[in-house]
Each structure stands twice: as C-alpha cells, then as structure tokens.
Amino acid sequence: MSTKGDLLRLARQLRGMTQKHAAEQLGLAQAVLSRVENDLIEIDENLLGSAARTYLLPRSFFDITDPVYGPPVSVHTMLRGNSDVTARDIDMITAELNVRLFNIRRFLQNVDYRPTSDIPVLDIEHVGPVEQIASTVRAHWKITEGPIKNLTRMLEKAGIIVGDSNFHGASVSGVTFNAPGTPPIILVNRSHPADRLRFTLAHELGHLVMHRFPTPSMEDEANQFASAFLLPMHEMQTVFKGRKITIELLAALKKEWRVSMQAILMRAKSLDCISENQTRYLFQQFSVRGWRTKEPASLDFAFDPPTVLPSLIKSHVDDLKYAWPEVVELARIREADFNEFYGNLSGPGTPTRPTLRIVN
C-alpha cells in the first residue's frame, strides 16, 4: 500500500524533476523534502495542495492507495546497455508505468477482461536454449506456420495489455511491467516504425516468458527469442536454402514476414545461411544507403494497434455511461496526461473486443 510520501516521490519523478528543483518549487529545503518523501515528516493538506499545483496533478492523485513499484526487470539493464538512457529517464518511465498500473486497475474494476490464452513461464536455466523456448511458446499458442499476422492481437489474447509511449524522449524501444494482481503491460515506443515495434513486442514477450530476475545476458536472450519467435528456424532454413541472400531478397522477405531486413539478415547469419563476409557487405550497403536507422519507406507497413486498452477505457463511456470528464477523473491525472498516455478516445470509432464484459 502506498504512502503519501511514495506518491509525492512518484509525482516528482513523473515530471522529471530533481529533488532539489522540486524542493525549490514547493518552498522547502531539499533535506525536508527528502524526509517528506520518506514519510519521516507528517504531510499536511497545504503541502499536498502545493504538490498538486507543482506537479500538475489533481489533488486526488495523492489519495491513491495502490502499491508503488520500482523499475521492472526489463529496465534494470538499460543504464548499463544504453549510455543514452539516464537515471532520470528510468525514473520517469517507472513513474509512468506505475500511473498506468493505477489506471488499469481502476478500469478493470468495472470491466472483466478475459484472455483466451496464457503466457507460458519457461525458465531459461531449466527448459533449454532460447530457440527451443521460442518454439515451445509458438506451439503452446498453436501458431500456424508462416508469418505472424497480428502480433499485438496475439499478445492481447494471452492477457497482455499493450500500449504505446514516447518514453519522455528517451531512446527506449519498449518496457515490460508485470505486477501482482494486474495483467502484464508492454509499452512500445510510438515513434518507431512497425517492423521495429513488432520485434520489440516479441523481445518484451521474451522477458515475460523467460526472465523473473535481471541478468547480464537477458537483453541478448530476449533478442534471440524475438528472432526465433518471429522467424522460426526450420521455416527460415527452407526460405534461405539454395538462395543467394541479397538486398532484393531481404526486401521481399520483409514484406512477407513483417520484420526489418536487418533482422532477417541477422537471422540468416545465426542459422549459418550466410557467411560473415557476405553479412558484413550487406550491412555496409545498408549504411551507405542510410537504412541502418530507417529502411525504405516503400517497404513500410502499418503497425497493428492495441485494441484492449482503448476498449477498456471506451467501455466506461459506451456501456457504463460515464461522462468523458468522469473517465479522466477516474484515472486521477490531468486530461493532457490522459491523452498523452492513451490518445484522445473521447470520439467514436474505437473497436470493441469480445473478451471484455461489463461487471454489474
């Protein structure tokens, strides 16, 4: 159960403010704010009102009683693995994830979300190689041969809440949060192209399947899982057999398998279907053409958007007859934050899901 101090710290981190800066805005000494956030000083109504104004949050935010969690497993390696991601970035992302958890719990109180599948938990130390784990998940979900057509929908059917974020400008592709009593959440970076988003979803699924605790190798393992899950070994060996791997072939395969040309090339390399020299040459060609960060627009395709989360929210208006301001109030954040997290859903047109049921 959260305390007022927990929520004051969370609000500060959500806004990316240092304790020193926040203390100045609140008219406190930094040492005093530190004690406040650690619940060593009694917090009065005046301070909560000042905090609501400083952090641009409704006063009701500080009445939330849900537990506040630290960084999820998939975030722990970011500071070590990506020098562009700062401790401030991690604090802001973790704060956003906590706020989204609060919101999802509220939305689920009135709407029954019934997944039609589940997420297998396969410990990499006991089950076997990543390749085998990916194959097992495909078999568990009864995925037919060939490309996965709608990965977002597949994850939602297994009970995963998929959303998107700008991650406050941080160079983060995606994060996973799996808190007790709430469906797992995967957020992906909305600014990335669809091929990267699909790989990110599969990568984050790998964390949910394989990782309960952070390890030095978990990011590499999640990448291996994503590659094996989206591009199954036996099928890709058949695809590559007897063919020269060229940019033209990679482009054709991208349209079919809906992953980047570079991911397909790396898969060919991991399966020993192409030499080191050929791989290096093709990556050089990607660099020369400026395709390392964004592949040709002619090969782009649309990302399959989440449907469960928008439907959870919209059902409060369409079925429970909430006024739109009441839906925002339920989330205990300002409307600008609500629209940033979930998009502007106040208009018509959000698809409904057969796995949602209104609770009387």
PDB file of C-alpha atoms in Angstrom, residues 45-218:
ATOM      1  CA  GLU A  45      -3.116  19.295   3.337  1.00  0.00           C
ATOM      2  CA  ASN A  46      -1.299  22.515   2.422  1.00  0.00           C
ATOM      3  CA  LEU A  47       1.720  20.566   1.186  1.00  0.00           C
ATOM      4  CA  LEU A  48      -0.457  18.206  -0.842  1.00  0.00           C
ATOM      5  CA  GLY A  49      -2.232  21.143  -2.465  1.00  0.00           C
ATOM      6  CA  SER A  50       1.112  22.769  -3.275  1.00  0.00           C
ATOM      7  CA  ALA A  51       2.402  19.465  -4.695  1.00  0.00           C
ATOM      8  CA  ALA A  52      -0.699  19.101  -6.897  1.00  0.00           C
ATOM      9  CA  ARG A  53      -0.026  22.545  -8.388  1.00  0.00           C
ATOM     10  CA  THR A  54       3.733  21.994  -8.741  1.00  0.00           C
ATOM     11  CA  TYR A  55       3.450  18.551 -10.347  1.00  0.00           C
ATOM     12  CA  LEU A  56       0.358  19.420 -12.434  1.00  0.00           C
ATOM     13  CA  LEU A  57      -1.772  16.655 -10.964  1.00  0.00           C
ATOM     14  CA  PRO A  58      -5.231  16.621  -9.375  1.00  0.00           C
ATOM     15  CA  ARG A  59      -5.270  16.604  -5.594  1.00  0.00           C
ATOM     16  CA  SER A  60      -6.966  13.187  -5.706  1.00  0.00           C
ATOM     17  CA  PHE A  61      -3.753  11.653  -7.108  1.00  0.00           C
ATOM     18  CA  PHE A  62      -2.300  11.728  -3.610  1.00  0.00           C
ATOM     19  CA  ASP A  63      -5.183   9.650  -2.238  1.00  0.00           C
ATOM     20  CA  ILE A  64      -4.213   6.601  -4.319  1.00  0.00           C
ATOM     21  CA  THR A  65      -3.539   3.598  -2.088  1.00  0.00           C
ATOM     22  CA  ASP A  66      -2.194   1.136  -4.678  1.00  0.00           C
ATOM     23  CA  PRO A  67       1.380  -0.077  -4.116  1.00  0.00           C
ATOM     24  CA  VAL A  68       4.193   1.780  -5.863  1.00  0.00           C
ATOM     25  CA  TYR A  69       6.751  -0.428  -7.615  1.00  0.00           C
ATOM     26  CA  GLY A  70      10.368   0.114  -8.548  1.00  0.00           C
ATOM     27  CA  PRO A  71      11.793  -0.404 -12.051  1.00  0.00           C
ATOM     28  CA  PRO A  72      10.607  -3.604 -13.788  1.00  0.00           C
ATOM     29  CA  VAL A  73      13.010  -6.380 -14.721  1.00  0.00           C
ATOM     30  CA  SER A  74      13.310  -5.240 -18.342  1.00  0.00           C
ATOM     31  CA  VAL A  75      14.522  -1.782 -17.259  1.00  0.00           C
ATOM     32  CA  HIS A  76      17.395  -2.832 -14.995  1.00  0.00           C
ATOM     33  CA  THR A  77      19.896  -3.392 -17.787  1.00  0.00           C
ATOM     34  CA  MET A  78      19.151  -0.138 -19.633  1.00  0.00           C
ATOM     35  CA  LEU A  79      21.633   2.068 -17.808  1.00  0.00           C
ATOM     36  CA  ARG A  80      24.398  -0.426 -18.460  1.00  0.00           C
ATOM     37  CA  GLY A  81      23.379  -1.334 -22.007  1.00  0.00           C
ATOM     38  CA  ASN A  82      22.491   2.065 -23.454  1.00  0.00           C
ATOM     39  CA  SER A  83      24.501   5.132 -22.485  1.00  0.00           C
ATOM     40  CA  ASP A  84      21.758   7.374 -23.919  1.00  0.00           C
ATOM     41  CA  VAL A  85      19.338   6.265 -21.192  1.00  0.00           C
ATOM     42  CA  THR A  86      19.838   8.198 -17.956  1.00  0.00           C
ATOM     43  CA  ALA A  87      18.753   7.577 -14.381  1.00  0.00           C
ATOM     44  CA  ARG A  88      16.233  10.422 -14.849  1.00  0.00           C
ATOM     45  CA  ASP A  89      14.796   8.613 -17.893  1.00  0.00           C
ATOM     46  CA  ILE A  90      14.393   5.431 -15.856  1.00  0.00           C
ATOM     47  CA  ASP A  91      12.674   7.323 -13.029  1.00  0.00           C
ATOM     48  CA  MET A  92      10.220   8.957 -15.437  1.00  0.00           C
ATOM     49  CA  ILE A  93       9.442   5.708 -17.254  1.00  0.00           C
ATOM     50  CA  THR A  94       8.979   3.815 -13.982  1.00  0.00           C
ATOM     51  CA  ALA A  95       6.692   6.555 -12.680  1.00  0.00           C
ATOM     52  CA  GLU A  96       4.620   6.440 -15.872  1.00  0.00           C
ATOM     53  CA  LEU A  97       4.318   2.655 -15.602  1.00  0.00           C
ATOM     54  CA  ASN A  98       3.088   2.961 -12.011  1.00  0.00           C
ATOM     55  CA  VAL A  99       0.487   5.549 -13.013  1.00  0.00           C
ATOM     56  CA  ARG A 100      -0.691   3.330 -15.853  1.00  0.00           C
ATOM     57  CA  LEU A 101      -0.982   0.434 -13.399  1.00  0.00           C
ATOM     58  CA  PHE A 102      -3.179   2.592 -11.167  1.00  0.00           C
ATOM     59  CA  ASN A 103      -5.352   3.437 -14.166  1.00  0.00           C
ATOM     60  CA  ILE A 104      -5.665  -0.118 -15.474  1.00  0.00           C
ATOM     61  CA  ARG A 105      -6.727  -1.381 -12.058  1.00  0.00           C
ATOM     62  CA  ARG A 106      -9.471   1.256 -11.992  1.00  0.00           C
ATOM     63  CA  PHE A 107     -10.647   0.409 -15.494  1.00  0.00           C
ATOM     64  CA  LEU A 108     -10.701  -3.323 -14.710  1.00  0.00           C
ATOM     65  CA  GLN A 109     -12.894  -2.840 -11.634  1.00  0.00           C
ATOM     66  CA  ASN A 110     -15.918  -2.403 -13.886  1.00  0.00           C
ATOM     67  CA  VAL A 111     -14.862  -4.353 -16.974  1.00  0.00           C
ATOM     68  CA  ASP A 112     -13.983  -8.035 -16.938  1.00  0.00           C
ATOM     69  CA  TYR A 113     -11.065  -8.758 -19.269  1.00  0.00           C
ATOM     70  CA  ARG A 114     -10.992 -12.462 -20.130  1.00  0.00           C
ATOM     71  CA  PRO A 115      -7.916 -13.628 -22.037  1.00  0.00           C
ATOM     72  CA  THR A 116      -8.366 -16.705 -24.181  1.00  0.00           C
ATOM     73  CA  SER A 117      -4.808 -17.925 -23.664  1.00  0.00           C
ATOM     74  CA  ASP A 118      -1.984 -17.573 -21.137  1.00  0.00           C
ATOM     75  CA  ILE A 119       1.730 -16.806 -21.029  1.00  0.00           C
ATOM     76  CA  PRO A 120       3.950 -19.852 -20.501  1.00  0.00           C
ATOM     77  CA  VAL A 121       6.709 -19.298 -17.959  1.00  0.00           C
ATOM     78  CA  LEU A 122       9.839 -21.085 -19.131  1.00  0.00           C
ATOM     79  CA  ASP A 123      12.994 -20.631 -17.071  1.00  0.00           C
ATOM     80  CA  ILE A 124      15.925 -20.485 -19.447  1.00  0.00           C
ATOM     81  CA  GLU A 125      18.206 -22.254 -16.968  1.00  0.00           C
ATOM     82  CA  HIS A 126      15.949 -25.301 -16.780  1.00  0.00           C
ATOM     83  CA  VAL A 127      13.973 -25.500 -20.022  1.00  0.00           C
ATOM     84  CA  GLY A 128      16.734 -25.270 -22.604  1.00  0.00           C
ATOM     85  CA  PRO A 129      18.085 -22.977 -25.319  1.00  0.00           C
ATOM     86  CA  VAL A 130      16.234 -19.809 -26.316  1.00  0.00           C
ATOM     87  CA  GLU A 131      15.469 -21.321 -29.730  1.00  0.00           C
ATOM     88  CA  GLN A 132      13.621 -24.174 -28.040  1.00  0.00           C
ATOM     89  CA  ILE A 133      11.751 -21.817 -25.716  1.00  0.00           C
ATOM     90  CA  ALA A 134      10.504 -19.712 -28.647  1.00  0.00           C
ATOM     91  CA  SER A 135       9.364 -22.864 -30.438  1.00  0.00           C
ATOM     92  CA  THR A 136       7.559 -24.032 -27.300  1.00  0.00           C
ATOM     93  CA  VAL A 137       5.658 -20.738 -26.995  1.00  0.00           C
ATOM     94  CA  ARG A 138       4.596 -20.947 -30.648  1.00  0.00           C
ATOM     95  CA  ALA A 139       3.378 -24.486 -30.057  1.00  0.00           C
ATOM     96  CA  HIS A 140       1.607 -23.513 -26.818  1.00  0.00           C
ATOM     97  CA  TRP A 141      -0.281 -20.775 -28.651  1.00  0.00           C
ATOM     98  CA  LYS A 142      -0.929 -23.082 -31.624  1.00  0.00           C
ATOM     99  CA  ILE A 143       0.637 -20.654 -34.082  1.00  0.00           C
ATOM    100  CA  THR A 144       0.465 -21.946 -37.619  1.00  0.00           C
ATOM    101  CA  GLU A 145       3.425 -21.949 -39.999  1.00  0.00           C
ATOM    102  CA  GLY A 146       4.307 -18.713 -41.731  1.00  0.00           C
ATOM    103  CA  PRO A 147       4.475 -15.105 -40.579  1.00  0.00           C
ATOM    104  CA  ILE A 148       2.538 -13.982 -37.508  1.00  0.00           C
ATOM    105  CA  LYS A 149      -0.091 -11.686 -38.974  1.00  0.00           C
ATOM    106  CA  ASN A 150      -1.167  -9.664 -35.926  1.00  0.00           C
ATOM    107  CA  LEU A 151       1.296  -9.942 -33.056  1.00  0.00           C
ATOM    108  CA  THR A 152      -0.440  -7.264 -30.990  1.00  0.00           C
ATOM    109  CA  ARG A 153      -3.720  -9.173 -31.012  1.00  0.00           C
ATOM    110  CA  MET A 154      -1.940 -12.424 -30.187  1.00  0.00           C
ATOM    111  CA  LEU A 155      -0.370 -10.893 -27.067  1.00  0.00           C
ATOM    112  CA  GLU A 156      -3.681  -9.345 -26.030  1.00  0.00           C
ATOM    113  CA  LYS A 157      -5.382 -12.738 -26.284  1.00  0.00           C
ATOM    114  CA  ALA A 158      -2.777 -14.038 -23.824  1.00  0.00           C
ATOM    115  CA  GLY A 159      -3.723 -11.361 -21.294  1.00  0.00           C
ATOM    116  CA  ILE A 160      -1.039  -8.768 -22.042  1.00  0.00           C
ATOM    117  CA  ILE A 161      -2.079  -5.113 -22.066  1.00  0.00           C
ATOM    118  CA  VAL A 162      -0.263  -3.423 -24.959  1.00  0.00           C
ATOM    119  CA  GLY A 163       0.161   0.354 -25.087  1.00  0.00           C
ATOM    120  CA  ASP A 164       2.494   2.944 -26.513  1.00  0.00           C
ATOM    121  CA  SER A 165       4.515   5.823 -25.103  1.00  0.00           C
ATOM    122  CA  ASN A 166       7.003   8.460 -26.146  1.00  0.00           C
ATOM    123  CA  PHE A 167       9.095   7.458 -23.090  1.00  0.00           C
ATOM    124  CA  HIS A 168       9.660  11.155 -22.394  1.00  0.00           C
ATOM    125  CA  GLY A 169      12.073  11.362 -25.315  1.00  0.00           C
ATOM    126  CA  ALA A 170      14.362   8.577 -24.052  1.00  0.00           C
ATOM    127  CA  SER A 171      15.887   6.214 -26.613  1.00  0.00           C
ATOM    128  CA  VAL A 172      13.952   3.216 -25.308  1.00  0.00           C
ATOM    129  CA  SER A 173      12.218   0.749 -27.634  1.00  0.00           C
ATOM    130  CA  GLY A 174       9.932  -0.878 -25.088  1.00  0.00           C
ATOM    131  CA  VAL A 175       9.414  -1.934 -21.487  1.00  0.00           C
ATOM    132  CA  THR A 176       7.507  -4.664 -19.678  1.00  0.00           C
ATOM    133  CA  PHE A 177       5.835  -4.403 -16.288  1.00  0.00           C
ATOM    134  CA  ASN A 178       4.439  -7.496 -14.594  1.00  0.00           C
ATOM    135  CA  ALA A 179       2.981  -6.508 -11.223  1.00  0.00           C
ATOM    136  CA  PRO A 180       0.974  -8.787  -8.903  1.00  0.00           C
ATOM    137  CA  GLY A 181      -2.767  -8.683  -9.426  1.00  0.00           C
ATOM    138  CA  THR A 182      -2.623  -6.805 -12.739  1.00  0.00           C
ATOM    139  CA  PRO A 183      -2.255  -8.092 -16.308  1.00  0.00           C
ATOM    140  CA  PRO A 184       1.274  -7.657 -17.684  1.00  0.00           C
ATOM    141  CA  ILE A 185       1.854  -4.379 -19.525  1.00  0.00           C
ATOM    142  CA  ILE A 186       4.060  -3.898 -22.572  1.00  0.00           C
ATOM    143  CA  LEU A 187       4.693  -0.349 -23.758  1.00  0.00           C
ATOM    144  CA  VAL A 188       6.407   0.284 -27.089  1.00  0.00           C
ATOM    145  CA  ASN A 189       7.873   3.484 -28.500  1.00  0.00           C
ATOM    146  CA  ARG A 190       5.224   5.046 -30.709  1.00  0.00           C
ATOM    147  CA  SER A 191       7.822   6.888 -32.793  1.00  0.00           C
ATOM    148  CA  HIS A 192       9.378   3.679 -34.120  1.00  0.00           C
ATOM    149  CA  PRO A 193       8.451   2.020 -37.439  1.00  0.00           C
ATOM    150  CA  ALA A 194       6.172  -1.026 -37.453  1.00  0.00           C
ATOM    151  CA  ASP A 195       8.928  -3.551 -38.188  1.00  0.00           C
ATOM    152  CA  ARG A 196      10.812  -2.435 -35.095  1.00  0.00           C
ATOM    153  CA  LEU A 197       7.651  -2.342 -32.985  1.00  0.00           C
ATOM    154  CA  ARG A 198       6.861  -5.957 -33.842  1.00  0.00           C
ATOM    155  CA  PHE A 199      10.386  -7.026 -32.903  1.00  0.00           C
ATOM    156  CA  THR A 200      10.122  -5.015 -29.677  1.00  0.00           C
ATOM    157  CA  LEU A 201       6.834  -6.717 -28.768  1.00  0.00           C
ATOM    158  CA  ALA A 202       8.419 -10.132 -29.315  1.00  0.00           C
ATOM    159  CA  HIS A 203      11.503  -9.033 -27.332  1.00  0.00           C
ATOM    160  CA  GLU A 204       9.363  -7.925 -24.382  1.00  0.00           C
ATOM    161  CA  LEU A 205       7.356 -11.162 -24.613  1.00  0.00           C
ATOM    162  CA  GLY A 206      10.677 -12.956 -24.239  1.00  0.00           C
ATOM    163  CA  HIS A 207      11.236 -11.160 -20.941  1.00  0.00           C
ATOM    164  CA  LEU A 208       7.787 -12.194 -19.693  1.00  0.00           C
ATOM    165  CA  VAL A 209       8.381 -15.808 -20.670  1.00  0.00           C
ATOM    166  CA  MET A 210      11.996 -16.210 -19.553  1.00  0.00           C
ATOM    167  CA  HIS A 211      13.032 -13.594 -17.025  1.00  0.00           C
ATOM    168  CA  ARG A 212      11.911 -13.121 -13.436  1.00  0.00           C
ATOM    169  CA  PHE A 213      15.143 -11.513 -12.291  1.00  0.00           C
ATOM    170  CA  PRO A 214      17.621  -9.286 -14.171  1.00  0.00           C
ATOM    171  CA  THR A 215      20.746 -10.972 -15.547  1.00  0.00           C
ATOM    172  CA  PRO A 216      23.652  -9.663 -17.637  1.00  0.00           C
ATOM    173  CA  SER A 217      22.551 -11.752 -20.623  1.00  0.00           C
ATOM    174  CA  MET A 218      18.810 -11.071 -20.540  1.00  0.00           C
TER     175      MET A 218
END
